[in-house]
Coordinates of C-alpha atoms and ligand atoms in Angstrom, one line a residue:
Chain K
X1 CA 151.1 79.7 -62.4
X2 CA 151.0 78.7 -58.7
X3 CA 153.6 79.9 -56.2
X4 CA 154.6 76.3 -55.6
X5 CA 155.5 75.7 -59.2
X6 CA 157.7 78.8 -59.2
X7 CA 159.7 77.1 -56.5
X8 CA 160.6 74.3 -58.9
X9 CA 161.8 76.5 -61.8
X10 CA 164.9 78.4 -62.7
X11 CA 166.1 80.3 -65.8
X12 CA 166.1 77.9 -68.7
X13 CA 169.5 78.9 -70.0
X14 CA 172.2 76.4 -69.3
X15 CA 174.7 79.1 -68.6
X16 CA 172.4 80.6 -66.0
X17 CA 171.5 77.3 -64.2
X18 CA 175.0 77.1 -62.9
X19 CA 174.6 80.3 -61.0
X20 CA 172.8 81.0 -57.8
X21 CA 171.2 84.1 -59.2
X22 CA 169.1 82.2 -61.7
X23 CA 166.9 80.9 -58.8
X24 CA 164.3 81.8 -57.9
X25 CA 162.9 83.7 -60.9
X26 CA 161.6 87.1 -59.9
X27 CA 158.0 88.0 -60.7
X28 CA 157.6 91.4 -62.3
X29 CA 154.4 93.3 -63.0
X30 CA 152.7 90.2 -61.6
X31 CA 148.9 90.1 -61.4
X32 CA 148.0 87.7 -58.6
X33 CA 144.8 85.8 -58.4
X34 CA 143.5 83.5 -55.7
X35 CA 142.0 80.3 -57.2
X36 CA 140.4 78.3 -54.4
X37 CA 141.1 74.6 -54.5
X38 CA 140.6 71.6 -52.2
X39 CA 142.9 71.3 -49.2
X40 CA 145.4 68.4 -49.9
X41 CA 147.1 67.9 -46.5
X42 CA 149.0 64.8 -47.6
X43 CA 150.4 66.5 -50.6
X44 CA 151.5 69.6 -48.6
X45 CA 153.2 67.4 -46.1
X46 CA 155.1 65.4 -48.7
X47 CA 156.1 68.4 -50.7
X48 CA 157.2 70.6 -47.8
X49 CA 160.7 69.1 -47.4
X50 CA 161.2 69.6 -51.2
X51 CA 160.6 73.3 -51.1
X52 CA 163.5 75.7 -51.3
X53 CA 162.4 77.7 -48.3
X54 CA 164.6 80.7 -48.7
X55 CA 163.5 81.2 -52.3
X56 CA 159.9 80.9 -51.2
X57 CA 160.4 83.6 -48.5
X58 CA 162.1 85.9 -51.0
X59 CA 159.2 85.5 -53.5
X60 CA 156.7 86.3 -50.7
X61 CA 158.5 89.5 -49.9
X62 CA 158.7 90.5 -53.6
X63 CA 155.0 89.9 -54.1
X64 CA 154.0 91.6 -50.9
X65 CA 152.6 88.5 -49.4
X66 CA 152.7 87.7 -45.7
X67 CA 156.2 87.1 -44.4
X68 CA 157.2 83.5 -43.8
X69 CA 159.2 82.3 -40.8
X70 CA 163.0 82.1 -41.2
X71 CA 163.1 78.3 -41.4
X72 CA 160.8 75.8 -43.0
X73 CA 158.3 74.3 -40.5
X74 CA 158.6 70.7 -39.5
X75 CA 156.0 68.5 -41.1
X76 CA 154.7 67.7 -37.6
X77 CA 153.5 71.3 -37.3
X78 CA 151.0 70.8 -40.2
X79 CA 148.8 68.6 -38.1
X80 CA 147.2 69.0 -34.7
X81 CA 148.7 65.7 -33.5
X82 CA 152.2 64.5 -34.0
X83 CA 152.5 62.1 -36.9
X84 CA 154.9 59.5 -38.1
X85 CA 157.2 60.1 -41.1
X86 CA 155.8 59.4 -44.5
X87 CA 157.8 56.4 -45.4
X88 CA 155.0 54.1 -46.5
X89 CA 151.5 54.5 -47.9
X90 CA 149.9 53.3 -44.7
X91 CA 151.6 56.0 -42.7
X92 CA 150.6 58.5 -45.3
X93 CA 147.0 57.5 -45.0
X94 CA 147.1 57.9 -41.3
X95 CA 148.6 61.4 -41.7
X96 CA 145.7 62.4 -43.9
X97 CA 143.3 61.9 -41.2
X98 CA 144.9 64.3 -38.7
X99 CA 143.4 67.7 -38.2
X100 CA 145.1 70.3 -40.3
X101 CA 146.6 73.3 -38.5
X102 CA 146.3 76.9 -39.4
X103 CA 149.9 76.7 -40.7
X104 CA 148.9 74.0 -43.1
X105 CA 145.9 76.1 -44.3
X106 CA 148.2 79.1 -44.7
X107 CA 150.7 77.1 -46.8
X108 CA 147.8 75.7 -48.9
X109 CA 146.6 79.3 -49.6
X110 CA 150.2 80.4 -50.5
X111 CA 151.4 77.5 -52.5
X112 CA 148.4 76.1 -54.2
X113 CA 145.8 78.9 -54.3
X114 CA 147.9 82.0 -55.0
X115 CA 148.6 82.1 -58.7
X116 CA 150.4 84.5 -61.1
X117 CA 147.8 85.2 -63.7
X118 CA 149.9 87.4 -65.9
X119 CA 153.3 89.0 -65.6
X120 CA 156.9 88.3 -66.2
X121 CA 159.4 86.0 -64.5
X122 CA 162.9 87.6 -64.5
X123 CA 166.2 85.8 -64.3
X124 CA 168.5 87.4 -61.7
X125 CA 171.5 86.4 -63.6
X126 CA 170.9 87.2 -67.3
X127 CA 167.8 89.5 -66.9
X128 CA 165.8 87.4 -69.4
X129 CA 162.1 87.9 -69.0
X130 CA 159.7 84.9 -69.3
X131 CA 156.1 85.9 -70.0
X132 CA 153.2 84.5 -68.0
X133 CA 149.9 84.7 -69.8
X134 CA 146.6 83.2 -68.6
X135 CA 148.6 81.5 -65.8
X136 CA 150.9 79.7 -68.3
X137 CA 154.6 80.6 -68.3
X138 CA 156.6 80.4 -71.4
X139 CA 160.2 79.2 -71.0
X140 CA 161.1 78.8 -74.7
X141 CA 164.4 80.7 -75.4
X142 CA 165.0 82.9 -78.4
X143 CA 167.8 81.4 -80.6
X144 CA 170.5 83.7 -79.5
X145 CA 170.1 82.5 -75.9
X146 CA 170.0 78.7 -76.6
Chain D
X1 CA 149.5 32.2 -47.7
X2 CA 146.0 31.8 -49.2
X3 CA 145.6 31.7 -52.9
X4 CA 143.5 34.0 -55.1
X5 CA 142.4 34.0 -58.7
X6 CA 142.8 37.3 -60.5
X7 CA 140.4 37.6 -63.4
X8 CA 142.6 39.4 -65.9
X9 CA 141.4 40.9 -69.2
X10 CA 142.8 39.2 -72.2
X11 CA 144.3 42.4 -73.8
X12 CA 147.6 44.2 -73.3
X13 CA 148.9 40.8 -71.9
X14 CA 152.4 41.9 -71.3
X15 CA 151.3 44.8 -69.0
X16 CA 149.2 42.7 -66.7
X17 CA 151.8 41.1 -64.5
X18 CA 153.7 44.4 -64.3
X19 CA 150.5 46.2 -63.2
X20 CA 149.8 43.7 -60.4
X21 CA 153.4 43.9 -59.2
X22 CA 153.2 47.7 -59.1
X23 CA 150.0 47.6 -57.2
X24 CA 151.4 45.1 -54.7
X25 CA 154.4 47.4 -54.2
X26 CA 152.2 50.4 -53.8
X27 CA 150.0 48.8 -51.2
X28 CA 152.9 47.2 -49.4
X29 CA 151.5 43.7 -50.0
X30 CA 153.5 40.5 -50.2
X31 CA 152.4 38.8 -53.4
X32 CA 153.6 35.7 -55.2
X33 CA 152.6 34.4 -58.6
X34 CA 151.6 30.8 -58.4
X35 CA 150.5 30.4 -62.0
X36 CA 150.4 33.0 -64.8
X37 CA 150.3 32.7 -68.5
X38 CA 150.1 35.3 -71.2
X39 CA 147.4 33.3 -73.0
X40 CA 145.1 32.9 -70.1
X41 CA 142.9 35.5 -68.3
X42 CA 143.1 33.4 -65.0
X43 CA 146.1 34.1 -62.8
X44 CA 146.7 32.5 -59.4
X45 CA 148.6 34.5 -56.8
X46 CA 149.1 34.1 -53.1
X47 CA 148.4 37.0 -50.7
X48 CA 148.3 37.4 -46.9
X49 CA 144.5 38.0 -46.7
X50 CA 141.3 38.8 -48.5
X51 CA 141.7 42.4 -47.2
X52 CA 145.0 42.6 -49.0
X53 CA 143.4 41.1 -52.1
X54 CA 140.8 43.9 -52.1
X55 CA 143.4 46.6 -51.6
X56 CA 145.5 45.1 -54.4
X57 CA 142.8 45.0 -57.0
X58 CA 140.9 48.2 -56.4
X59 CA 143.1 50.3 -58.8
X60 CA 143.7 47.6 -61.3
X61 CA 142.8 48.5 -64.9
X62 CA 143.8 45.2 -66.6
X63 CA 141.7 42.9 -64.4
X64 CA 138.1 42.6 -63.6
X65 CA 138.2 41.3 -60.1
X66 CA 139.9 39.0 -57.5
X67 CA 138.5 35.8 -56.1
X68 CA 139.3 33.6 -53.2
X69 CA 140.4 30.3 -54.8
X70 CA 138.2 27.5 -53.5
X71 CA 139.4 24.8 -55.8
X72 CA 141.1 24.1 -59.1
X73 CA 142.3 21.3 -61.3
X74 CA 143.0 20.2 -64.9
X75 CA 139.5 18.6 -65.1
X76 CA 136.2 19.0 -63.3
X77 CA 136.8 15.7 -61.5
X78 CA 140.1 17.2 -60.1
X79 CA 138.3 20.4 -59.2
X80 CA 135.7 18.6 -57.2
X81 CA 138.4 16.6 -55.4
X82 CA 140.2 19.7 -54.6
X83 CA 137.0 21.4 -53.4
X84 CA 136.1 18.5 -51.1
X85 CA 139.4 19.1 -49.4
X86 CA 138.6 22.8 -48.9
X87 CA 138.8 24.1 -45.4
X88 CA 135.3 24.5 -43.9
X89 CA 136.4 27.9 -42.8
X90 CA 135.8 29.1 -46.4
X91 CA 132.2 28.0 -46.8
X92 CA 130.9 27.7 -43.2
X93 CA 130.4 31.5 -42.7
X94 CA 128.2 31.4 -45.8
X95 CA 126.0 28.5 -44.9
X96 CA 122.9 30.8 -44.9
X97 CA 124.2 33.6 -47.0
X98 CA 122.5 34.6 -50.3
X99 CA 124.6 33.3 -53.1
X100 CA 124.9 32.7 -56.8
X101 CA 127.0 30.7 -59.3
X102 CA 128.2 32.1 -62.6
X103 CA 130.3 30.5 -65.3
X104 CA 133.2 32.3 -66.9
X105 CA 134.4 30.3 -69.9
X106 CA 137.5 31.4 -71.8
X107 CA 137.6 30.2 -75.4
X108 CA 134.8 27.8 -74.7
X109 CA 131.2 27.8 -75.9
X110 CA 128.9 25.7 -73.7
X111 CA 125.2 25.4 -74.3
X112 CA 122.9 26.8 -71.6
X113 CA 122.1 23.2 -70.6
X114 CA 125.8 22.3 -70.3
X115 CA 126.3 25.4 -68.2
X116 CA 123.4 24.5 -65.9
X117 CA 124.8 21.0 -65.5
X118 CA 128.2 22.3 -64.5
X119 CA 126.7 24.6 -61.9
X120 CA 124.5 21.9 -60.6
X121 CA 127.5 19.6 -60.1
X122 CA 128.4 21.8 -57.2
X123 CA 125.2 21.2 -55.4
X124 CA 127.0 19.2 -52.7
X125 CA 128.4 22.4 -51.2
X126 CA 126.6 23.0 -48.0
X127 CA 125.0 26.3 -49.0
X128 CA 121.5 26.7 -47.7
X129 CA 120.9 30.4 -48.3
X130 CA 118.7 31.9 -51.0
X131 CA 120.0 32.1 -54.5
X132 CA 120.2 35.8 -55.5
X133 CA 121.4 36.8 -59.0
X134 CA 121.9 40.4 -58.0
X135 CA 124.5 41.4 -55.4
X136 CA 124.6 38.1 -53.5
X137 CA 126.7 37.9 -50.3
X138 CA 128.6 35.0 -51.7
X139 CA 129.4 35.4 -55.4
X140 CA 130.9 32.1 -56.7
X141 CA 132.3 31.8 -60.1
X142 CA 133.4 28.7 -62.1
X143 CA 136.3 29.6 -64.4
X144 CA 137.3 27.3 -67.3
X145 CA 140.0 27.9 -69.8
X146 CA 140.1 26.0 -73.2
X147 CA 142.8 25.7 -75.8
X148 CA 141.4 27.1 -79.0
X149 CA 138.8 24.8 -80.5
X150 CA 139.3 22.2 -77.8
X151 CA 136.3 20.1 -76.6
X152 CA 137.2 20.2 -72.9
X153 CA 138.9 22.7 -70.8
X154 CA 142.6 22.5 -69.9
X155 CA 142.0 24.0 -66.4
X156 CA 139.0 24.8 -64.2
X157 CA 138.7 26.9 -61.0
X158 CA 136.1 27.8 -58.5
X159 CA 136.4 31.2 -56.7
X160 CA 134.5 33.4 -54.4
X161 CA 134.5 37.1 -55.3
X162 CA 136.5 39.3 -53.0
X163 CA 136.4 42.6 -54.8
X164 CA 136.1 44.1 -58.3
X165 CA 138.8 46.1 -60.0
X166 CA 139.2 49.7 -61.0
X167 CA 138.6 49.0 -64.6
X168 CA 135.5 51.2 -64.8
X169 CA 137.9 54.1 -65.0
X170 CA 138.7 53.0 -68.6
X171 CA 135.1 54.0 -69.5
X172 CA 135.0 57.1 -67.4
X173 CA 138.2 58.5 -69.0
X174 CA 137.4 57.2 -72.5
X175 CA 138.8 59.7 -75.1
X176 CA 135.6 59.6 -77.0
X177 CA 133.9 61.4 -74.2
X178 CA 136.8 63.7 -73.3
X179 CA 136.4 67.4 -74.2
X180 CA 139.9 68.0 -75.3
X181 CA 142.2 65.6 -77.0
X182 CA 144.7 65.4 -79.9
X183 CA 145.6 62.8 -82.5
X184 CA 148.6 61.8 -80.3
X185 CA 146.6 61.3 -77.0
X186 CA 147.3 58.0 -75.4
X187 CA 144.1 55.9 -75.0
X188 CA 142.6 56.1 -71.5
X189 CA 143.2 52.5 -70.6
X190 CA 147.0 52.6 -71.3
X191 CA 147.3 56.0 -69.8
X192 CA 145.8 54.7 -66.5
X193 CA 148.0 51.6 -66.7
X194 CA 151.0 53.9 -67.1
X195 CA 150.0 55.8 -64.0
X196 CA 149.7 52.6 -62.1
X197 CA 153.1 51.4 -63.1
X198 CA 154.6 54.7 -62.0
X199 CA 152.8 54.3 -58.7
X200 CA 150.7 57.5 -58.8
X201 CA 149.0 57.9 -55.5
X202 CA 147.6 60.6 -53.1
X203 CA 150.2 63.1 -51.9
X204 CA 152.6 62.5 -54.8
X205 CA 153.7 64.9 -57.5
X206 CA 153.8 63.6 -61.1
X207 CA 155.3 65.4 -64.1
X208 CA 154.9 64.9 -67.9
X209 CA 157.4 66.9 -69.9
X210 CA 155.5 66.2 -73.2
X211 CA 152.0 66.8 -71.8
X212 CA 150.1 67.5 -75.0
X213 CA 146.5 67.6 -73.9
X214 CA 147.3 66.3 -70.4
X215 CA 146.3 62.6 -70.7
X216 CA 149.0 61.3 -68.4
X217 CA 148.7 63.9 -65.6
X218 CA 144.9 63.4 -65.7
X219 CA 145.4 59.6 -65.3
X220 CA 147.8 60.2 -62.4
X221 CA 145.3 62.5 -60.8
X222 CA 142.6 59.8 -61.1
X223 CA 144.8 57.9 -58.6
X224 CA 145.2 60.9 -56.4
X225 CA 148.5 62.3 -57.5
X226 CA 149.0 66.0 -58.2
X227 CA 149.8 66.5 -61.9
X228 CA 152.3 69.0 -63.5
X229 CA 153.1 69.2 -67.2
X230 CA 154.9 71.1 -69.8
X231 CA 155.0 71.0 -73.6
X232 CA 157.0 72.7 -76.3
X233 CA 153.8 73.7 -77.9
X234 CA 151.9 76.2 -75.8
X235 CA 148.8 75.8 -78.0
X236 CA 148.3 72.3 -76.6
X237 CA 148.3 73.6 -73.0
X238 CA 146.1 76.6 -73.7
X239 CA 143.8 74.8 -76.0
X240 CA 141.1 76.6 -77.9
X241 CA 137.5 77.7 -77.4
X242 CA 137.5 76.9 -73.7
X243 CA 138.8 73.4 -74.2
X244 CA 142.2 73.1 -72.5
X245 CA 144.2 70.9 -70.2
X246 CA 142.7 72.5 -67.1
X247 CA 139.3 71.8 -68.6
X248 CA 140.1 68.1 -68.9
X249 CA 140.9 68.0 -65.1
X250 CA 137.7 69.8 -64.5
X251 CA 135.7 67.4 -66.5
X252 CA 136.6 64.6 -64.1
X253 CA 136.3 66.7 -61.0
X254 CA 140.1 66.6 -60.6
X255 CA 140.9 70.3 -61.0
X256 CA 142.3 70.5 -57.5
X257 CA 145.0 68.0 -58.5
X258 CA 146.2 70.1 -61.5
X259 CA 149.3 72.0 -60.4
X260 CA 150.3 73.8 -63.6
X261 CA 151.2 73.6 -67.2
X262 CA 154.1 75.6 -68.7
X263 CA 155.7 75.9 -72.0
X264 CA 159.2 74.5 -72.3
X265 CA 161.7 72.4 -74.2
X266 CA 163.4 69.4 -72.5
X267 CA 166.8 70.3 -73.8
X268 CA 166.6 73.8 -72.2
X269 CA 164.3 73.0 -69.3
X270 CA 163.7 75.5 -66.6
X271 CA 163.1 72.6 -64.1
X272 CA 165.1 73.1 -61.0
X273 CA 168.0 70.7 -60.6
X274 CA 167.6 69.0 -64.0
X275 CA 171.2 69.7 -65.1
X276 CA 172.8 68.3 -61.9
X277 CA 176.2 69.1 -60.4
X278 CA 178.0 67.9 -63.5
X279 CA 176.1 70.4 -65.5
X280 CA 177.2 73.1 -63.0
X281 CA 173.8 73.4 -61.3
X282 CA 173.7 73.5 -57.5
X283 CA 172.4 70.3 -56.0
X284 CA 169.0 71.2 -54.6
X285 CA 167.4 67.9 -54.0
X286 CA 164.9 65.8 -56.1
X287 CA 161.3 66.7 -55.9
X288 CA 159.3 64.5 -58.3
X289 CA 157.6 61.3 -57.3
X290 CA 156.9 60.2 -60.9
X291 CA 157.5 61.1 -64.5
X292 CA 155.1 59.7 -67.1
X293 CA 155.5 60.4 -70.7
X294 CA 155.1 59.4 -74.3
X295 CA 158.0 61.3 -76.0
X296 CA 157.3 62.6 -79.5
X297 CA 159.3 60.5 -81.9
X298 CA 160.1 60.6 -85.6
X299 CA 163.0 58.3 -85.9
X300 CA 164.0 58.6 -89.5
X301 CA 163.8 62.3 -90.0
X302 CA 165.1 63.1 -86.6
X303 CA 163.3 65.2 -84.1
X304 CA 163.5 68.9 -84.1
X305 CA 164.3 70.8 -81.0
X306 CA 164.8 74.5 -80.4
X307 CA 168.3 75.6 -81.4
X308 CA 170.3 76.7 -84.4
X309 CA 171.9 74.3 -86.7
X310 CA 173.2 76.0 -89.8
X311 CA 172.6 74.7 -93.2
X312 CA 169.6 72.6 -92.6
X313 CA 165.9 73.2 -93.2
X314 CA 163.1 73.8 -90.9
X315 CA 161.6 71.0 -88.8
X316 CA 158.2 69.3 -88.6
X317 CA 155.3 71.6 -88.7
X318 CA 153.5 70.1 -85.8
X319 CA 156.3 70.9 -83.4
X320 CA 156.6 74.5 -84.5
X321 CA 156.0 76.2 -81.2
X322 CA 154.0 79.3 -80.5
X323 CA 154.2 81.2 -83.6
X324 CA 151.7 83.5 -81.9
X325 CA 154.3 84.2 -79.1
X326 CA 155.7 87.7 -79.6
X327 CA 159.3 88.3 -80.3
X328 CA 160.8 85.5 -82.2
X329 CA 160.4 82.4 -84.3
X330 CA 162.4 79.6 -82.7
X331 CA 164.7 77.8 -85.1
X332 CA 165.2 74.1 -85.0
X333 CA 168.0 71.6 -85.2
X334 CA 167.8 67.8 -85.6
X335 CA 167.6 65.8 -82.4
X336 CA 167.8 62.0 -82.5
X337 CA 165.3 59.9 -80.7
X338 CA 168.1 58.1 -78.9
X339 CA 169.5 61.4 -77.6
X340 CA 166.0 62.4 -76.5
X341 CA 165.7 59.2 -74.5
X342 CA 169.1 59.8 -72.9
X343 CA 168.0 63.3 -72.0
X344 CA 164.8 62.0 -70.3
X345 CA 166.7 59.4 -68.3
X346 CA 169.3 62.0 -67.2
X347 CA 166.5 64.4 -66.3
X348 CA 164.7 61.7 -64.3
X349 CA 167.8 60.6 -62.5
X350 CA 168.2 64.1 -61.1
X351 CA 164.6 65.1 -60.4
X352 CA 163.0 61.9 -59.1
X353 CA 163.1 61.2 -55.4
X354 CA 164.5 57.9 -54.2
X355 CA 162.3 55.1 -55.4
X356 CA 160.4 57.5 -57.6
X357 CA 159.4 56.1 -61.0
X358 CA 159.8 57.0 -64.6
X359 CA 157.3 55.4 -67.0
X360 CA 158.1 56.2 -70.6
X361 CA 156.8 55.0 -73.9
X362 CA 159.1 54.3 -76.9
X363 CA 158.8 52.4 -80.2
X364 CA 160.4 49.0 -80.1
X365 CA 162.1 49.5 -83.4
X366 CA 162.7 52.2 -85.9
X367 CA 161.0 52.3 -89.2
X368 CA 163.7 50.1 -90.7
X369 CA 162.8 47.4 -88.3
X370 CA 166.0 47.8 -86.3
X371 CA 165.3 47.2 -82.7
X372 CA 166.0 50.2 -80.4
X373 CA 168.0 49.4 -77.3
X374 CA 166.3 49.9 -74.0
X375 CA 168.1 53.0 -72.6
X376 CA 169.9 52.7 -69.3
X377 CA 171.2 54.9 -66.6
X378 CA 173.2 54.0 -63.5
X379 CA 170.7 55.7 -61.2
X380 CA 167.7 54.0 -62.8
X381 CA 166.7 50.4 -62.5
X382 CA 164.4 48.9 -65.1
X383 CA 161.3 47.6 -63.2
X384 CA 159.3 46.4 -66.2
X385 CA 159.2 46.3 -70.0
X386 CA 155.8 46.0 -71.5
X387 CA 155.1 45.7 -75.2
X388 CA 152.0 46.8 -77.2
X389 CA 152.1 45.2 -80.6
X390 CA 150.3 46.7 -83.6
X391 CA 150.1 45.3 -87.1
X392 CA 153.2 46.8 -88.5
X393 CA 155.1 48.1 -85.4
X394 CA 155.1 47.9 -81.7
X395 CA 155.9 50.1 -78.8
X396 CA 157.1 49.6 -75.3
X397 CA 156.3 51.0 -71.9
X398 CA 159.5 51.2 -69.9
X399 CA 159.3 51.6 -66.2
X400 CA 162.3 52.6 -64.1
X401 CA 162.8 53.1 -60.4
X402 CA 165.2 55.8 -59.1
X403 CA 167.7 53.9 -57.0
X404 CA 168.6 55.4 -53.6
X405 CA 172.0 57.1 -53.9
X406 CA 173.5 54.5 -51.7
X407 CA 172.7 51.8 -54.3
X408 CA 174.0 53.7 -57.3
X409 CA 177.3 52.5 -58.9
X410 CA 179.1 55.8 -58.9
X411 CA 181.8 54.6 -61.2
X412 CA 179.2 54.4 -64.0
X413 CA 178.2 58.0 -63.6
X414 CA 179.8 60.0 -66.4
X415 CA 179.0 63.5 -67.3
X416 CA 176.1 63.7 -69.7
X417 CA 177.2 64.0 -73.3
X418 CA 176.0 66.9 -75.4
X419 CA 173.9 65.9 -78.3
X420 CA 173.1 67.4 -81.6
X421 CA 175.4 70.2 -82.2
X422 CA 176.1 70.1 -85.9
X423 CA 175.5 66.4 -86.3
X424 CA 172.8 64.9 -88.5
X425 CA 170.2 62.9 -86.7
X426 CA 171.0 59.7 -88.5
X427 CA 174.5 59.7 -87.1
X428 CA 173.1 59.9 -83.6
X429 CA 170.7 57.0 -83.8
X430 CA 172.9 54.3 -82.4
X431 CA 170.5 51.4 -82.8
X432 CA 171.3 47.9 -81.7
X433 CA 171.3 45.6 -84.7
X434 CA 169.4 42.4 -84.3
Ligands
ZN501 ZN1 169.1 83.6 -67.0

């Protein structure tokens, strides 16, 4: 499971979702793996404003990954030249042609290449552990937690 | 605006217009239908330019190509009259170009001699270049449409090819050649059309909550989107013997566009924000550009989801998740199809970004032939309803657009009802009687 995906997931229990402690889930006994993949600048730019930055920072600390800045970078910092907002496809195409900065490449490495191969994801509210095996997390709940 | 002829395929008729509209929206092209009929493969639209025509058609699955319309009429005489009035701008750049004529006859059967005679009837056009049957610069096509068994066509057109469509992907993604599929995999053609209707495109994130072997996320990735999926059955994601969802992405060189697959149940989804504020979850902002899915259905017996319901038996075997997972055997309770659809719309309303799309398949009627209502949600506007008929039943592809919050009628927003607890599925299936 990629670090980006982790940013989109909480505890599956309805009772937990209402609490702040259920997000982000905390990796435990996590075995990390780097799986190289093509740089997708357009995707990173579009997804950046949708990332819960504080949660991402927290996960980086817990996994011993390089510390992120306090605040999420502006999309403009991803490219060597300033770009226009991604309101339309045409604009988006233009953005794709700009030179990626080191920041963009670092985010790519963190969000899309760093994966949890095996381990557990633990809810900070109820303590339930979700297993990750072969990179696939299992969020099915046992009956007493549904 | 200049007029163009789209050479549609004569299958999945009710999807064709919706696909063109979606592609025009995606490319930001102003398009108007001049003439369109479900029983003809020739459709006339107006577009700002040939460049726009090429951009429009390049991803189309349900067409073969787009032609600049040079002339048309109900008869050949009318076509020639219309052609003589054609602006010289159209043909003058091609005075010395290589060219060819072909004939595309729908429901007609002309002898080779008759075909030759038709093509020769255009010899007054001032084209002096060489005839080249392979890759000519100017590729002219005569289109004629007949009523069934009619002796003469009801309409004829002459068009100059602008660009071919993206229909070759139908063959590339053919399930027969895919390493990993299941009996419920959507055929490649309709999976690609679904991705088109949902506006899958580079930079966008698409999710399928019933991913199965990954057909929809793969189709979205073909158009450049990043695909994410989940399934209640972990075995479908993991696959077997090296054949798995990731392998399907790899087969098409799309592995970089596979985000992840995870095991989960829509009714207890770990997806961030999917309960909404009414459900007590903190508002964290939507993050999906598209949701594409073919929900599992079993209308009469009711679906089974995870959860206890006392006094009833176990559910369908094929939904039994992960018996190999350690720790427990998940119990099941009945879950009506209507409730499932409501859950999907609720989920989509909370997780889709503004103008993001949900493209969802559902049966048109239950197995007692009672039509199922098209589910609605105040945050989601129906963009298109396409129907695929089979011999004994039919199904629909519903496409919705997530309205911007400013356009949502907030008075219609009511807290989502809870389904299923202790009620038999039949009581939950509130069908609209015809
Ligand atoms: Zn929890």
